Amino acid sequence: MAPIAPPAHIVTPSQPIIPPPPPTSAASSSLISRSQKFIEENQKLILLGCAVLAASGAGYYLYSSNRSSSSSGGSSASGFTSTTDSTSKETGSSSSSSKKNKKKKKKSSNSDKFVKGEGDKGPLLEEIEQPKKTTSTSTSQEETKVESTEKQSQSQYEKEEGLLADVPDAATLESMDTTARNNLGASLKDRGNKLYSKKDFQKAVECYTKAIEVSIRKDAVFFSNRAACYTNFSPPEYAKCVADCDEALKLDKTYVKALKRRATALENLGRDEEAVRDFTATTIIERFQDEQAAMSVERCLKKLAQKKAKEILETREPKLPSPTFISAYLSAFRSHPKPTLPENPSQGDQTLLLAFEALEAADYTHAVTFVNEAIDQGISSKDGQAEAHNLRGTFKFLIGDSEGARQDLQKSLDIRPDFVQSWVKIASVHMELGDSASAFGDFEAAIRHNSEDPDIYYHRGQVYFIMQEFDKAIADYNKSTALDGSFIFTHIQAAVAQYKQGNVGSSMAAFRRILKDFPDKGEPSNYYGELLLDQQKFQESLERFDKSIELDKERKPRNVLPFVNKALALFQWKQDIVGADKLCQEALEIDPECDVAVATLAQLSLQQGKIDEAIKWFEKSAQLARTEGELINAITYEHASKAQVHFLKTYPEFAERLSQMAQGMQ
């Protein structure tokens, strides 16, 4: 499902540009957005900033850039779209906004070029500071002699055909002292640099190789510069580049140039997980000033997540989402009479009746089994056939099979063209497939068949809401309410739309009326609590969440969202991580597959510096993901966290620096 606007109490610096999700149930508002919200809360850093905050226990922030290509479609099974503005100003990264950094950004903005190699002109070969020379008389005389030899050999190699003809043979090298050999190695390295600048990469490699052979002191620069040559070969030899960078980093593990070269080579070899680690290390060591490395982290994470998500989706069995999710979706539609058995029912007719009985009992697994069997067995009446394909299409939509859902719902409409609910549901499917024109066409078709059906206007209002066309949304909600004032979600959503427009007083007054008109329903208290929390009225919001929990305690399946909302309120108000954790665990006891609770527990673990535990929750989140987009998000957060664990294990000496940086960023 695609992400929608964040819940009331979350300010999101940047939202993905996506087609609006389909209209569905208000009761699941947070169920969709909550998987995004806590991750995006108070974003201050680029993607790698989470390492700083995880190390210090100060929090975990992930960068959410505008990915206009991240989803061609998008859908949510949530209809209650939250209360705060999703177009908040972007807080940006931790890098300086000085003119100097702007110039750097301009020069290094072409990330594609960075991936392919080091550029036609090659890099500026970074030097590691050489040890200072001694000042003794004997050493000075030796250095003078070597320098003279170097000048001679430089001139000689330029004149002679043999590139390394002036390099002493093995026996002579054995007789040379350490200083002379080290200086000869440095001279050969300089020769390689000159050849590199002339783009003669093959000969440069020969010089660097010989420098490594003759020098007693192993210099990380020799290996890193030779690695740079390999990336400029045609075709590039990335495996050799990685091997040389490995050697360079054994000698100096904080050698950023080698880290970046190895990361680039690893990425080109398709080893994105390892590339993420190196780009992560580069970004942290460079104090988050290397924007190109940060962009590379995000790029590699995206490729890694997309690849792994595709592999998972190709092999895993279709699975229904949590009961909370399904119940929320189904509650967005007014109930209509279930099919009745004909006078001489077929086996398929009887099985279809079992499917609807299982649906009423919230036994969704058996409902799916029965409806599939009923269609296979054969249903005698046209109405029954249309109902069966509508129900099967609904479940296919819920498991993320949008195309299968479209086919079943279209079959339902072919059998019974006036089946309004199938028109509304197929509109949802078209929205998930990114076809908004067809979705609005579906709504128009539904109106032609029955202009007095309130569901049409409620769900179309949801689409307008997601598109932030609040006037049109409110008009549709009011139309739906005029046709049927007993449906609670149209009242809730109209009040939320007013809040989104900035009419806070009118919205709050509307909620108070809803609370009075529907005193036995838990949903109004839950969503009113979200508005209160958005206004930082913590005590009042907690009272509302408690009221919602109390009113819904006999509901089946029970709504667990107020538990998660209360957890977040406790954390925001009192930083009560223990209390918040307990509430999320309680939500999971009620609904073990509640993705909202799982995502929140992952973040709470990171807040406590329990990164390994957070990774387990992200893995669980991936298992619960309904769509490819959700799966990609979970895998991204999982591997971002793993990269930070790897960094802190490899560079424990940076923990204190990270804590200091975190304190400065708060």
XYZ file of C-alpha atoms in Angstrom:
666
model
C 0.000 0.000 0.000
C 1.261 3.456 -0.669
C 1.964 5.838 2.177
C -0.587 8.527 2.854
C -0.513 11.705 4.888
C 0.985 11.211 8.346
C -1.139 11.041 11.494
C -2.032 14.068 13.506
C 1.013 14.384 15.656
C 3.695 13.886 13.034
C 5.355 16.653 11.065
C 6.895 15.248 7.929
C 9.643 17.257 6.212
C 9.110 15.671 2.837
C 6.460 13.369 1.427
C 6.797 11.067 -1.561
C 4.914 12.215 -4.625
C 2.438 9.419 -5.247
C -0.995 8.959 -6.743
C -3.663 9.076 -4.030
C -4.661 5.803 -2.435
C -8.202 4.541 -2.756
C -10.999 5.460 -0.386
C -11.449 3.024 2.438
C -12.135 2.841 6.127
C -11.667 5.627 8.601
C -11.085 3.074 11.296
C -7.670 2.178 9.896
C -6.316 5.670 9.466
C -3.157 5.184 11.392
C -2.708 1.603 10.275
C -1.226 2.725 6.993
C 0.415 5.995 7.826
C 1.764 4.833 11.169
C 4.232 2.555 9.448
C 5.758 5.735 7.990
C 5.143 8.317 10.678
C 7.383 7.395 13.582
C 10.290 6.847 11.234
C 9.854 10.269 9.689
C 9.213 12.149 12.940
C 11.299 15.285 13.500
C 13.617 14.464 10.638
C 16.791 16.469 10.902
C 19.343 14.431 9.034
C 19.970 12.651 5.797
C 19.614 8.893 5.822
C 22.871 8.312 7.650
C 21.935 10.593 10.492
C 20.238 7.650 12.107
C 23.648 6.224 12.956
C 24.480 9.283 15.024
C 21.263 9.133 16.954
C 21.251 5.394 17.389
C 24.744 5.526 18.845
C 23.753 8.192 21.334
C 20.326 6.820 22.177
C 18.847 10.099 20.974
C 16.622 8.676 18.297
C 16.523 7.366 14.781
C 15.778 9.516 11.793
C 15.470 8.427 8.201
C 15.595 10.654 5.205
C 12.438 10.689 3.092
C 13.184 12.304 -0.244
C 10.700 13.113 -2.964
C 10.643 9.889 -4.929
C 8.307 10.663 -7.769
C 9.260 7.396 -9.407
C 8.921 5.279 -6.290
C 5.436 4.176 -7.160
C 3.430 4.288 -10.335
C 0.372 3.587 -8.323
C -0.379 3.255 -4.730
C -3.094 2.299 -2.451
C -3.956 2.020 1.116
C -6.547 0.058 2.893
C -6.962 3.038 5.126
C -9.696 5.518 4.689
C -9.156 7.768 7.675
C -6.516 10.083 6.342
C -4.768 11.938 9.085
C -4.911 15.393 10.365
C -1.731 17.373 9.797
C -0.259 18.920 6.705
C 1.819 16.455 4.729
C 3.653 19.200 2.911
C 5.632 20.538 5.844
C 8.846 22.348 5.010
C 11.827 20.116 4.597
C 14.316 20.389 7.417
C 17.187 19.295 5.236
C 20.433 17.546 6.052
C 23.096 18.358 8.528
C 25.472 19.696 5.906
C 26.346 23.374 5.769
C 24.481 25.732 3.488
C 27.539 27.858 2.880
C 28.626 28.929 -0.580
C 31.527 26.537 -0.368
C 29.247 23.563 0.127
C 26.915 24.751 -2.620
C 29.856 24.729 -5.010
C 30.782 21.235 -3.870
C 27.215 20.057 -4.421
C 27.154 21.510 -7.906
C 30.356 19.763 -8.848
C 29.351 16.397 -7.439
C 25.670 16.255 -8.258
C 25.992 13.729 -11.055
C 25.618 10.553 -9.057
C 25.326 8.370 -12.163
C 28.826 9.364 -13.212
C 30.034 8.488 -9.749
C 28.546 5.007 -10.025
C 30.124 4.189 -13.360
C 33.659 5.171 -12.462
C 35.814 8.008 -11.276
C 35.302 10.198 -14.318
C 37.228 10.659 -17.523
C 39.704 13.037 -15.928
C 40.234 10.790 -12.950
C 40.173 11.754 -9.294
C 42.423 14.075 -7.400
C 44.635 11.424 -5.865
C 44.416 11.975 -2.157
C 47.715 11.668 -0.336
C 48.172 10.329 3.153
C 50.686 12.440 4.991
C 54.159 10.891 4.766
C 56.338 10.493 7.860
C 58.643 13.423 8.460
C 62.246 12.909 7.357
C 65.005 12.742 9.940
C 67.505 15.548 10.181
C 70.673 13.557 10.814
C 73.650 14.301 8.554
C 73.986 10.753 7.279
C 70.294 10.529 6.448
C 70.341 13.908 4.670
C 73.240 12.781 2.538
C 71.406 9.543 1.716
C 68.236 11.455 0.804
C 70.201 13.837 -1.417
C 71.672 10.851 -3.184
C 68.252 9.226 -3.608
C 66.656 12.462 -4.836
C 69.393 12.769 -7.424
C 68.775 9.174 -8.463
C 65.027 9.839 -8.667
C 65.484 12.820 -10.982
C 67.831 10.769 -13.113
C 65.445 7.816 -13.284
C 62.470 10.078 -14.039
C 64.264 11.559 -17.012
C 65.537 8.176 -18.045
C 62.111 6.484 -18.002
C 60.677 9.241 -20.171
C 63.372 8.722 -22.771
C 63.646 4.947 -22.752
C 61.064 2.527 -24.081
C 61.111 0.444 -20.912
C 58.779 2.011 -18.390
C 60.552 0.466 -15.414
C 63.972 -0.066 -16.989
C 65.575 2.180 -14.382
C 64.240 0.174 -11.414
C 67.017 -1.870 -9.775
C 66.902 -5.632 -10.053
C 66.013 -7.826 -7.100
C 69.606 -8.289 -5.976
C 70.255 -4.543 -5.978
C 67.028 -3.883 -4.117
C 68.109 -6.319 -1.436
C 71.250 -4.295 -0.906
C 69.392 -0.971 -0.547
C 68.494 0.321 2.910
C 64.902 0.896 4.050
C 64.893 4.637 3.462
C 66.176 4.298 -0.078
C 63.609 1.650 -0.935
C 60.779 3.644 0.591
C 61.822 6.741 -1.326
C 62.079 4.718 -4.534
C 58.557 3.442 -3.902
C 57.355 7.015 -3.430
C 59.069 8.029 -6.669
C 57.353 5.203 -8.546
C 54.049 6.257 -7.051
C 54.636 9.818 -8.311
C 55.430 8.386 -11.731
C 52.155 6.466 -11.609
C 50.285 9.642 -10.676
C 51.712 11.421 -13.695
C 50.674 8.580 -15.993
C 47.248 8.551 -14.367
C 46.781 12.225 -15.121
C 47.599 11.400 -18.750
C 44.939 8.654 -18.614
C 47.548 5.989 -19.264
C 45.993 3.716 -16.663
C 47.726 0.484 -17.717
C 51.208 1.958 -17.294
C 50.154 3.697 -14.101
C 49.198 0.300 -12.689
C 52.653 -1.013 -13.522
C 54.225 1.848 -11.580
C 51.975 1.427 -8.548
C 52.569 -2.327 -8.593
C 56.313 -1.853 -8.667
C 56.052 0.772 -5.902
C 54.289 -1.809 -3.725
C 57.020 -4.364 -4.493
C 60.033 -2.175 -3.771
C 58.777 -0.196 -0.773
C 59.371 -1.617 2.678
C 56.767 0.657 4.228
C 53.334 -0.420 2.993
C 51.448 2.694 1.952
C 47.656 2.679 1.636
C 47.900 5.289 -1.128
C 49.717 2.860 -3.441
C 46.820 0.407 -3.283
C 44.109 3.052 -3.444
C 45.646 4.748 -6.483
C 46.032 1.434 -8.288
C 42.396 0.708 -7.442
C 41.460 4.012 -9.103
C 43.187 2.864 -12.275
C 41.198 -0.368 -12.343
C 37.929 1.580 -12.267
C 39.056 3.463 -15.374
C 39.984 0.400 -17.390
C 37.763 -0.434 -20.333
C 35.925 -2.425 -19.204
C 36.504 -1.551 -15.537
C 37.987 -4.270 -13.346
C 35.934 -3.691 -10.223
C 36.939 -6.935 -8.503
C 40.608 -5.876 -8.594
C 39.580 -2.440 -7.338
C 37.847 -4.018 -4.354
C 40.884 -6.201 -3.596
C 43.234 -3.204 -3.618
C 40.906 -1.113 -1.475
C 40.755 -4.010 0.982
C 44.531 -3.803 1.292
C 44.486 -0.021 1.625
C 41.891 -0.184 4.386
C 43.855 -2.830 6.263
C 46.602 -0.223 6.472
C 44.286 2.697 7.255
C 40.661 1.796 7.969
C 39.533 5.444 7.947
C 41.006 6.140 4.506
C 37.886 7.718 3.010
C 39.110 7.711 -0.590
C 39.578 3.952 -0.458
C 36.190 3.492 1.228
C 34.442 5.448 -1.503
C 36.297 3.632 -4.287
C 35.481 0.260 -2.800
C 31.842 1.258 -2.300
C 31.554 2.345 -5.932
C 33.155 -0.867 -7.156
C 30.948 -2.995 -4.910
C 27.871 -1.231 -6.221
C 28.904 -1.882 -9.795
C 29.451 -5.533 -8.916
C 25.881 -5.690 -7.605
C 27.054 -6.085 -4.004
C 24.782 -3.327 -2.761
C 24.626 -4.410 0.872
C 28.405 -4.096 1.185
C 28.328 -0.831 -0.763
C 25.799 0.580 1.717
C 28.207 -0.226 4.558
C 31.108 1.605 2.918
C 29.071 4.630 1.865
C 27.632 4.733 5.390
C 31.113 4.703 6.911
C 32.248 7.404 4.487
C 29.350 9.662 5.383
C 29.848 9.337 9.124
C 33.638 9.707 9.025
C 33.190 12.812 6.874
C 30.802 14.228 9.492
C 27.842 14.118 7.111
C 29.418 16.742 4.836
C 29.823 14.428 1.831
C 26.471 14.844 0.103
C 27.457 12.547 -2.750
C 28.156 9.675 -0.355
C 24.820 10.274 1.382
C 23.035 10.174 -1.963
C 24.884 6.958 -2.728
C 23.671 5.369 0.503
C 20.096 6.115 -0.425
C 20.582 4.917 -3.986
C 22.169 1.616 -2.927
C 19.571 1.035 -0.225
C 16.829 1.570 -2.773
C 18.346 -0.912 -5.219
C 19.017 -3.429 -2.467
C 15.485 -3.164 -1.092
C 13.879 -3.388 -4.531
C 15.917 -6.457 -5.423
C 15.183 -8.249 -2.150
C 11.508 -7.273 -2.269
C 11.182 -8.711 -5.758
C 12.816 -11.968 -4.663
C 10.515 -12.240 -1.643
C 7.352 -11.480 -3.613
C 8.260 -14.093 -6.239
C 8.587 -16.854 -3.671
C 6.255 -16.127 -0.756
C 2.699 -17.352 -0.558
C -0.089 -14.720 -0.648
C -1.086 -13.785 2.865
C -3.938 -11.838 4.383
C -2.985 -8.758 6.392
C -3.839 -8.414 10.067
C -7.454 -8.691 11.262
C -7.253 -5.026 12.286
C -6.429 -4.072 8.726
C -9.139 -6.238 7.156
C -11.785 -5.109 9.614
C -10.885 -1.484 8.966
C -11.245 -1.913 5.222
C -14.548 -3.765 5.419
C -16.026 -1.265 7.860
C -15.665 1.458 5.216
C -18.652 -0.053 3.395
C -22.197 -0.085 4.653
C -23.508 -3.579 5.109
C -25.951 -5.016 2.622
C -28.014 -8.229 2.839
C -25.985 -11.372 2.257
C -27.102 -13.697 -0.533
C -30.032 -15.948 0.265
C -30.212 -19.566 -0.748
C -32.410 -20.323 -3.777
C -35.155 -22.912 -3.540
C -32.904 -25.691 -4.807
C -29.418 -24.564 -3.753
C -26.333 -25.971 -5.359
C -23.253 -26.979 -3.393
C -21.665 -23.705 -4.467
C -24.649 -21.723 -3.129
C -24.323 -23.378 0.276
C -20.552 -22.844 0.387
C -21.003 -19.154 -0.488
C -23.361 -18.794 2.454
C -20.643 -20.289 4.682
C -18.215 -17.687 3.323
C -20.486 -14.815 4.374
C -21.088 -16.370 7.786
C -17.308 -16.607 8.298
C -17.011 -12.977 7.196
C -19.549 -11.868 9.819
C -17.604 -13.785 12.475
C -14.350 -12.072 11.396
C -13.006 -15.515 10.447
C -11.319 -14.116 7.361
C -9.141 -17.129 6.566
C -12.167 -19.410 6.256
C -14.090 -16.747 4.374
C -11.386 -16.784 1.692
C -11.365 -20.584 1.522
C -15.140 -20.832 1.252
C -15.560 -18.179 -1.426
C -12.897 -19.828 -3.597
C -14.585 -23.190 -3.195
C -18.019 -21.726 -3.941
C -16.848 -20.251 -7.262
C -15.168 -23.537 -8.223
C -18.270 -25.547 -7.303
C -20.603 -23.294 -9.254
C -23.183 -20.796 -7.998
C -26.686 -20.998 -9.456
C -27.925 -17.380 -9.253
C -26.509 -14.316 -11.001
C -26.676 -12.279 -7.794
C -24.758 -14.975 -5.947
C -22.082 -15.088 -8.638
C -21.680 -11.303 -8.549
C -21.427 -11.358 -4.739
C -18.856 -14.160 -4.823
C -16.568 -12.381 -7.296
C -16.981 -9.154 -5.334
C -15.882 -10.907 -2.142
C -12.994 -12.757 -3.756
C -11.853 -9.561 -5.455
C -11.950 -7.811 -2.071
C -9.652 -10.375 -0.505
C -7.286 -10.290 -3.486
C -7.075 -6.532 -3.069
C -6.284 -6.967 0.624
C -3.397 -9.344 -0.040
C -1.955 -6.969 -2.629
C -3.017 -8.788 -5.811
C -4.404 -5.701 -7.546
C -4.654 -7.192 -11.014
C -6.411 -10.298 -9.711
C -8.775 -8.073 -7.740
C -9.535 -6.010 -10.836
C -10.407 -9.129 -12.824
C -12.767 -10.480 -10.151
C -14.505 -7.148 -9.618
C -14.889 -6.674 -13.359
C -16.399 -10.165 -13.539
C -18.837 -9.150 -10.787
C -19.854 -6.085 -12.836
C -20.166 -8.085 -16.044
C -22.659 -10.317 -14.248
C -24.451 -7.481 -12.475
C -23.683 -4.002 -13.918
C -25.688 -2.193 -11.224
C -23.632 -3.593 -8.320
C -22.522 -0.268 -6.836
C -20.162 -1.713 -4.237
C -18.183 -3.454 -6.965
C -17.889 -0.124 -8.820
C -16.563 1.564 -5.689
C -14.114 -1.247 -4.956
C -12.805 -1.407 -8.496
C -12.175 2.334 -8.205
C -9.897 1.524 -5.257
C -8.084 -1.050 -7.357
C -7.612 1.394 -10.220
C -6.145 3.903 -7.780
C -3.677 1.295 -6.557
C -2.765 0.570 -10.168
C -2.149 4.296 -10.709
C -5.133 4.809 -13.022
C -6.979 7.719 -11.422
C -8.936 8.496 -14.597
C -10.515 5.035 -14.557
C -11.187 5.358 -10.831
C -13.203 8.549 -11.258
C -14.941 6.924 -14.221
C -15.923 4.069 -11.905
C -17.481 6.522 -9.455
C -19.471 8.141 -12.264
C -20.697 4.729 -13.408
C -21.793 3.947 -9.849
C -23.738 7.233 -9.683
C -25.490 6.434 -12.966
C -26.692 3.152 -11.516
C -27.684 4.517 -8.099
C -27.145 8.176 -7.331
C -28.601 7.711 -3.844
C -25.950 5.304 -2.577
C -24.006 7.138 0.181
C -20.940 4.889 -0.116
C -20.095 6.390 -3.505
C -19.698 9.897 -2.138
C -17.849 8.841 1.004
C -15.209 6.951 -0.975
C -14.875 9.579 -3.666
C -14.494 12.114 -0.876
C -11.587 10.033 0.430
C -9.848 10.308 -2.928
C -10.322 14.079 -2.973
C -9.016 14.211 0.597
C -5.832 12.382 -0.337
C -5.441 14.742 -3.280
C -5.798 17.610 -0.766
C -8.858 18.954 -2.561
C -10.601 19.456 0.749
C -13.536 21.535 -0.481
C -14.543 18.751 -2.887
C -13.940 16.138 -0.204
C -16.167 17.932 2.311
C -18.881 18.354 -0.334
C -18.874 14.604 -0.949
C -18.833 13.788 2.765
C -21.807 16.083 3.311
C -23.643 14.451 0.426
C -22.988 11.014 1.933
C -24.137 12.166 5.376
C -27.322 13.686 3.907
C -28.166 10.302 2.406
C -27.293 8.379 5.581
C -26.342 10.201 8.771
C -25.791 7.017 10.752
C -22.421 6.186 9.181
C -19.835 7.448 11.659
C -16.835 7.681 9.359
C -18.256 10.376 7.099
C -18.661 12.594 10.167
C -15.120 11.875 11.348
C -13.564 12.459 7.955
C -15.427 15.726 7.386
C -14.138 16.993 10.736
C -10.599 15.978 9.815
C -10.892 17.742 6.460
C -11.816 20.938 8.289
C -8.746 20.506 10.469
C -6.599 20.099 7.348
C -8.013 23.354 6.011
C -6.904 25.125 9.171
C -10.398 25.424 10.637
C -9.256 24.016 13.969
C -12.122 25.438 16.032
C -14.788 24.102 13.680
C -13.069 20.732 13.514
C -12.816 20.357 17.280
C -16.451 21.416 17.691
C -17.456 18.846 15.086
C -15.621 16.132 16.980
C -17.352 17.075 20.202
C -20.702 16.707 18.411
C -19.611 13.313 17.056
C -18.630 12.170 20.550
C -22.093 13.161 21.763
C -23.966 11.568 18.855
C -21.994 8.294 18.958
C -21.272 7.835 22.678
C -20.774 4.075 22.443
C -18.219 4.129 19.595
C -14.476 4.100 20.210
C -13.347 5.575 16.875
C -14.262 9.230 17.578
C -12.273 9.242 20.809
C -9.264 7.711 19.073
C -9.151 10.244 16.259
C -10.091 13.167 18.462
C -7.139 12.102 20.584
C -4.897 12.376 17.543
C -5.985 15.961 16.981
C -5.344 16.768 20.618
C -1.931 15.166 20.407
C -1.151 17.222 17.316
C -1.820 20.289 19.455
C 0.406 18.857 22.208
C -2.527 18.560 24.604
C -1.002 15.399 25.978
C -3.144 14.760 29.046
C -6.391 15.210 27.122
C -5.172 13.012 24.273
C -4.285 10.197 26.682
C -7.765 10.418 28.201
C -9.295 10.065 24.739
C -7.149 7.042 23.863
C -8.067 5.400 27.172
C -11.744 6.060 26.453
C -11.427 4.503 22.996
C -9.723 1.418 24.471
C -12.482 1.058 27.058
C -15.350 1.437 24.560
C -13.850 -1.086 22.136
C -12.826 -3.749 24.636
C -15.673 -6.059 23.562
C -15.228 -5.376 19.856
C -14.251 -8.302 17.651
C -11.787 -8.016 16.132
C -10.610 -5.472 18.638
C -9.178 -2.170 17.418
C -5.562 -1.935 18.628
C -4.756 1.471 17.150
C -5.575 3.404 20.353
C -2.907 1.336 22.135
C -0.260 2.441 19.646
C -1.513 6.032 19.709
C -1.281 6.057 23.488
C 2.232 4.607 23.294
C 3.346 7.421 21.039
C 1.677 10.027 23.237
C 3.509 8.717 26.295
C 6.798 8.777 24.460
C 6.329 12.284 23.076
C 5.130 13.732 26.355
C 7.222 11.965 28.980
C 9.761 10.010 26.923
C 8.283 6.977 28.665
C 9.844 4.295 26.475
C 9.019 1.490 28.898
C 5.334 2.432 28.994
C 5.192 2.889 25.227
C 6.879 -0.466 24.650
C 4.400 -2.190 26.977
C 1.402 -0.735 25.132
C 2.726 -1.869 21.745
C 3.362 -5.345 23.121
C -0.219 -5.379 24.426
C -1.440 -4.429 20.948
C 0.497 -7.371 19.507
C -1.005 -9.751 22.048
C -4.428 -8.766 20.711
C -3.374 -8.678 17.049
C -0.010 -10.443 16.515
C 0.182 -9.145 12.950
C -0.434 -5.472 13.637
C 2.172 -3.825 11.425
C 1.731 -0.456 13.159
C 2.768 -1.858 16.525
C 5.710 -3.684 14.966
C 6.985 -0.558 13.204
C 6.649 1.481 16.397
C 8.513 -1.132 18.451
C 11.345 -0.998 15.937
C 11.670 2.737 16.497
C 11.385 2.458 20.267
C 14.204 -0.097 20.204
C 16.373 2.346 18.311
C 15.532 5.091 20.768
C 17.076 2.881 23.434
C 20.119 2.098 21.303
C 18.952 -1.514 20.861
C 19.763 -1.631 17.173
C 19.946 -5.433 16.927
C 16.472 -5.675 18.449
C 15.195 -3.002 16.070
C 16.510 -4.985 13.114
C 14.429 -7.981 14.230
C 11.334 -5.784 14.320
C 12.093 -4.432 10.844
C 12.429 -8.012 9.616
C 9.032 -8.745 11.151
C 7.654 -5.629 9.462
C 8.854 -6.978 6.116
C 7.052 -10.254 6.784
C 3.819 -8.349 7.423
C 4.142 -6.052 4.403
C 1.107 -6.252 2.132
C 2.492 -4.585 -0.972
C 5.835 -4.142 -2.671
C 6.066 -0.546 -1.472
C 5.619 -1.528 2.177
C 8.118 -4.341 1.775
C 10.705 -2.008 0.237
C 10.312 0.425 3.140
C 10.806 -2.283 5.757
C 13.848 -3.740 3.992
C 15.344 -0.260 3.590
C 15.106 0.484 7.315
C 16.401 -2.974 8.182
C 19.548 -2.629 6.078
C 20.130 0.989 7.056
C 20.189 -0.220 10.657
C 22.468 -3.143 9.801
C 24.911 -0.756 8.147
C 25.076 1.300 11.327
C 25.634 -1.801 13.466
C 28.481 -2.766 11.162
C 29.982 0.721 11.388
C 29.930 0.835 15.179
C 31.528 -2.606 15.378
C 34.211 -1.652 12.853
C 34.817 1.848 14.194
C 34.062 1.753 17.951
C 36.310 4.756 18.422
C 33.693 6.902 16.656
C 30.978 6.264 19.242
C 31.932 9.277 21.337
C 32.107 11.542 18.289
C 28.683 10.351 17.175
C 27.244 11.135 20.582
C 28.703 14.634 20.464
C 27.321 15.181 16.973
C 23.908 13.943 18.060
C 23.841 16.374 20.962
C 24.677 19.207 18.591
C 21.876 18.224 16.220
C 19.100 18.128 18.801
